[in-house]
């Protein structure tokens, strides 16, 4: 197990952000890996966080087990399986930086466009969970999650225009990523990312992971539906900006 205090100084806040994201504050989790990558390599950070995410999924899926959209989950997971497979096959060829830059630009553009549309005189009607878009954005979610741990924004881009009730939106995300993280286990194992040290370190962080996820669930349920969606749009812009910054710095 990692014993360096500097690692835990970064890892505890990172895992807390992941827990709040799993609890419903979508987007915050994308800030976790960059934080942990300040003290360990990005590959090691990914290997440590995946078991933690799976433990957090248990809490979030249980909390929202009665409020999720079956059609959205089916479409997104069907597309995500192909995305994870392609991400695994192209892991050595695809640049994390380029993916982050692209996802960041798309996320910011989407969030700004939606805010403008919804504040217009005639806000758009809620979108429908149609099959072609669901499969496409599911594929993007799986691919970006496998390559750059950035599956949240593509999921939001597809689901948010549907204007689902707050708890259904959060619950759908919890179930999708709960399944997706298990799908990612075999590819990550095949890439040799699960060592005894990394798994023991992840286990040491499980109490923080569980407590922060419950905290996220409790906090989200205190926020009104409209305020929640406004907060998610703001987070999407901030996270998109972070992805653009990371991708640009790494590329240039």
Coordinates of C-alpha atoms in Angstrom, one line a residue:
X1 CA 0.0 0.0 0.0
X2 CA 1.2 3.5 -0.7
X3 CA 2.3 5.1 2.6
X4 CA 3.4 8.6 1.3
X5 CA 1.4 11.2 3.3
X6 CA 1.6 13.5 0.2
X7 CA -0.3 11.0 -1.8
X8 CA -3.2 10.9 0.7
X9 CA -3.2 14.7 0.9
X10 CA -4.2 14.7 -2.7
X11 CA -6.2 11.4 -2.8
X12 CA -8.6 12.1 0.1
X13 CA -9.9 15.3 -1.6
X14 CA -10.0 13.5 -4.9
X15 CA -12.0 10.6 -3.6
X16 CA -14.4 13.1 -1.8
X17 CA -15.0 14.8 -5.2
X18 CA -15.7 11.4 -6.8
X19 CA -18.2 10.6 -4.0
X20 CA -20.0 13.9 -4.4
X21 CA -20.2 13.3 -8.1
X22 CA -21.6 9.8 -7.6
X23 CA -24.1 11.2 -5.1
X24 CA -25.5 13.4 -7.9
X25 CA -23.2 16.4 -8.5
X26 CA -22.3 15.3 -11.9
X27 CA -18.9 16.4 -13.3
X28 CA -17.0 16.9 -10.1
X29 CA -15.4 13.5 -10.5
X30 CA -13.5 14.6 -13.5
X31 CA -11.4 16.8 -11.3
X32 CA -10.2 13.8 -9.2
X33 CA -7.8 12.2 -11.5
X34 CA -5.9 15.4 -12.4
X35 CA -5.6 16.0 -8.6
X36 CA -4.2 12.5 -7.9
X37 CA -1.9 12.7 -11.0
X38 CA 0.0 15.5 -9.1
X39 CA 1.5 12.8 -6.9
X40 CA 1.3 9.6 -8.9
X41 CA 1.3 8.7 -12.6
X42 CA -2.1 9.1 -14.4
X43 CA -2.0 5.3 -15.1
X44 CA -1.6 4.5 -11.5
X45 CA -4.2 7.0 -10.5
X46 CA -6.7 5.3 -12.9
X47 CA -5.9 1.9 -11.5
X48 CA -6.5 3.1 -7.9
X49 CA -9.7 4.9 -8.7
X50 CA -11.6 2.2 -10.6
X51 CA -12.1 -0.1 -7.6
X52 CA -13.1 3.0 -5.5
X53 CA -15.6 4.0 -8.2
X54 CA -17.1 0.5 -8.1
X55 CA -17.6 0.8 -4.3
X56 CA -19.1 4.2 -4.7
X57 CA -21.4 2.8 -7.4
X58 CA -22.9 0.4 -4.8
X59 CA -23.9 3.3 -2.6
X60 CA -25.3 5.5 -5.4
X61 CA -27.2 2.7 -7.2
X62 CA -28.8 1.7 -3.9
X63 CA -29.8 5.2 -3.1
X64 CA -31.4 5.7 -6.5
X65 CA -32.5 2.1 -7.2
X66 CA -36.2 3.2 -7.6
X67 CA -35.5 6.3 -9.8
X68 CA -33.8 5.5 -13.1
X69 CA -34.9 5.3 -16.7
X70 CA -34.6 1.8 -18.2
X71 CA -34.7 2.8 -21.8
X72 CA -31.9 5.3 -21.4
X73 CA -29.8 2.8 -19.5
X74 CA -30.3 0.1 -22.2
X75 CA -29.4 2.3 -25.1
X76 CA -26.4 3.9 -23.4
X77 CA -24.9 0.6 -22.2
X78 CA -25.4 -1.0 -25.6
X79 CA -23.4 1.8 -27.2
X80 CA -20.9 1.9 -24.3
X81 CA -19.8 -1.7 -24.7
X82 CA -18.6 -1.0 -28.2
X83 CA -17.0 2.3 -27.0
X84 CA -15.0 0.5 -24.2
X85 CA -13.9 -2.2 -26.6
X86 CA -12.6 0.4 -29.1
X87 CA -11.0 2.4 -26.4
X88 CA -9.2 -0.8 -25.2
X89 CA -8.0 -1.6 -28.7
X90 CA -6.8 1.9 -29.4
X91 CA -5.5 2.7 -25.9
X92 CA -1.9 2.9 -27.1
X93 CA -2.7 4.9 -30.3
X94 CA -5.2 7.5 -29.1
X95 CA -3.9 10.6 -27.3
X96 CA -5.6 11.3 -24.0
X97 CA -4.9 15.0 -24.6
X98 CA -6.8 15.1 -27.9
X99 CA -9.8 13.3 -26.4
X100 CA -9.9 15.6 -23.5
X101 CA -9.7 18.7 -25.7
X102 CA -12.5 17.4 -28.0
X103 CA -14.8 16.5 -25.1
X104 CA -14.1 19.8 -23.4
X105 CA -15.0 21.9 -26.4
X106 CA -18.2 19.8 -27.0
X107 CA -19.2 20.1 -23.3
X108 CA -18.8 23.9 -23.2
X109 CA -20.6 24.4 -26.5
X110 CA -23.5 22.1 -25.4
X111 CA -23.9 23.7 -22.0
X112 CA -23.9 27.3 -23.3
X113 CA -26.3 26.4 -26.2
X114 CA -28.7 24.7 -23.8
X115 CA -28.7 27.6 -21.3
X116 CA -29.4 30.1 -24.2
X117 CA -32.2 28.0 -25.6
X118 CA -33.8 27.4 -22.2
X119 CA -33.7 31.1 -21.3
X120 CA -35.3 32.1 -24.7
X121 CA -38.9 33.1 -25.1
X122 CA -39.9 29.7 -26.3
X123 CA -37.7 27.1 -24.5
X124 CA -37.3 23.8 -26.4
X125 CA -39.5 20.8 -25.6
X126 CA -37.9 17.9 -23.8
X127 CA -36.0 15.6 -26.1
X128 CA -36.9 11.9 -26.5
X129 CA -34.6 9.0 -25.6
X130 CA -34.3 8.0 -29.3
X131 CA -32.2 4.9 -30.3
X132 CA -29.7 6.4 -32.8
X133 CA -28.6 9.2 -30.4
X134 CA -28.6 6.9 -27.4
X135 CA -26.4 4.4 -29.1
X136 CA -24.0 7.1 -30.4
X137 CA -23.7 9.0 -27.1
X138 CA -23.4 5.6 -25.3
X139 CA -20.5 4.8 -27.6
X140 CA -18.9 8.1 -26.9
X141 CA -19.4 7.7 -23.2
X142 CA -17.8 4.3 -23.2
X143 CA -14.9 5.4 -25.4
X144 CA -14.0 8.5 -23.5
X145 CA -14.5 6.8 -20.1
X146 CA -12.0 4.0 -21.2
X147 CA -9.5 6.4 -22.8
X148 CA -9.6 9.6 -20.7
X149 CA -12.0 8.9 -17.8
X150 CA -14.3 11.5 -19.2
X151 CA -17.6 9.7 -19.7
X152 CA -19.7 12.2 -17.7
X153 CA -20.0 15.0 -20.2
X154 CA -21.2 12.8 -23.2
X155 CA -23.8 11.2 -20.9
X156 CA -25.0 14.6 -19.8
X157 CA -25.2 15.8 -23.4
X158 CA -27.5 13.0 -24.3
X159 CA -29.7 12.9 -21.2
X160 CA -30.0 16.5 -20.0
X161 CA -32.2 17.7 -23.0
X162 CA -34.8 15.1 -21.9
X163 CA -35.5 17.2 -18.8
X164 CA -35.9 14.1 -16.6
X165 CA -36.9 14.7 -12.9
X166 CA -33.7 15.3 -10.9
X167 CA -33.7 12.0 -9.1
X168 CA -34.3 10.1 -12.3
X169 CA -31.5 11.9 -14.1
X170 CA -29.1 11.1 -11.2
X171 CA -30.3 7.6 -10.8
X172 CA -29.9 6.9 -14.6
X173 CA -26.3 8.1 -14.4
X174 CA -25.7 6.0 -11.3
X175 CA -26.9 2.8 -13.0
X176 CA -25.2 3.5 -16.3
X177 CA -21.8 4.2 -14.7
X178 CA -22.3 1.4 -12.2
X179 CA -22.6 -1.1 -15.1
X180 CA -19.9 0.7 -17.2
X181 CA -17.3 0.5 -14.5
X182 CA -17.6 -3.3 -14.3
X183 CA -17.4 -3.5 -18.1
X184 CA -14.0 -1.6 -17.8
X185 CA -12.5 -4.1 -15.3
X186 CA -11.4 -6.8 -17.8
X187 CA -9.7 -4.3 -20.2
X188 CA -8.0 -2.5 -17.3
X189 CA -6.8 -5.9 -16.0
X190 CA -5.6 -6.8 -19.4
X191 CA -3.6 -3.6 -19.6
X192 CA -1.9 -4.6 -16.3
X193 CA -3.2 -1.8 -14.2
X194 CA -4.2 -3.8 -11.1
X195 CA -1.3 -4.4 -8.9
X196 CA -1.4 -5.5 -5.2
X197 CA -0.1 -2.0 -4.1
X198 CA -2.8 -0.2 -6.1
X199 CA -5.6 -2.5 -4.9
X200 CA -4.5 -2.2 -1.2
X201 CA -4.3 1.6 -1.6
X202 CA -7.8 1.7 -3.1
X203 CA -9.1 -0.4 -0.2
X204 CA -7.6 2.1 2.3
X205 CA -9.7 4.8 0.7
X206 CA -13.0 2.9 0.7
X207 CA -14.3 4.6 3.9
X208 CA -13.8 8.1 2.4
X209 CA -15.4 6.9 -0.8
X210 CA -18.6 5.6 0.9
X211 CA -19.0 8.5 3.3
X212 CA -18.6 11.1 0.5
X213 CA -21.0 9.4 -1.8
X214 CA -23.7 9.3 0.9
X215 CA -23.0 13.0 1.6
X216 CA -23.5 13.7 -2.1
X217 CA -26.9 11.9 -2.1
X218 CA -28.1 13.8 0.9
X219 CA -26.9 17.2 -0.4
X220 CA -28.5 16.7 -3.9
X221 CA -31.9 15.9 -2.4
X222 CA -31.9 19.2 -0.7
X223 CA -31.6 21.1 -4.0
X224 CA -34.6 21.9 -6.1
X225 CA -34.9 20.3 -9.6
X226 CA -34.4 23.6 -11.5
X227 CA -31.4 24.7 -9.3
X228 CA -29.9 21.3 -9.7
X229 CA -29.9 21.5 -13.5
X230 CA -28.5 25.0 -13.4
X231 CA -25.7 23.7 -11.2
X232 CA -25.0 20.8 -13.6
X233 CA -24.8 23.2 -16.5
X234 CA -22.3 25.4 -14.6
X235 CA -20.3 22.3 -13.6
X236 CA -20.3 21.1 -17.2
X237 CA -18.8 24.4 -18.4
X238 CA -16.2 24.4 -15.6
X239 CA -15.2 20.7 -16.2
X240 CA -15.2 21.3 -20.0
X241 CA -12.8 24.2 -19.4
X242 CA -10.6 22.0 -17.3
X243 CA -10.5 19.3 -20.1
X244 CA -9.7 22.0 -22.7
X245 CA -6.9 23.3 -20.6
X246 CA -5.4 19.9 -19.9
X247 CA -5.7 18.8 -23.5
X248 CA -4.2 22.0 -24.9
X249 CA -1.3 22.0 -22.5
X250 CA -0.5 18.4 -23.2
X251 CA -0.7 18.8 -27.0
X252 CA 1.1 22.1 -27.3

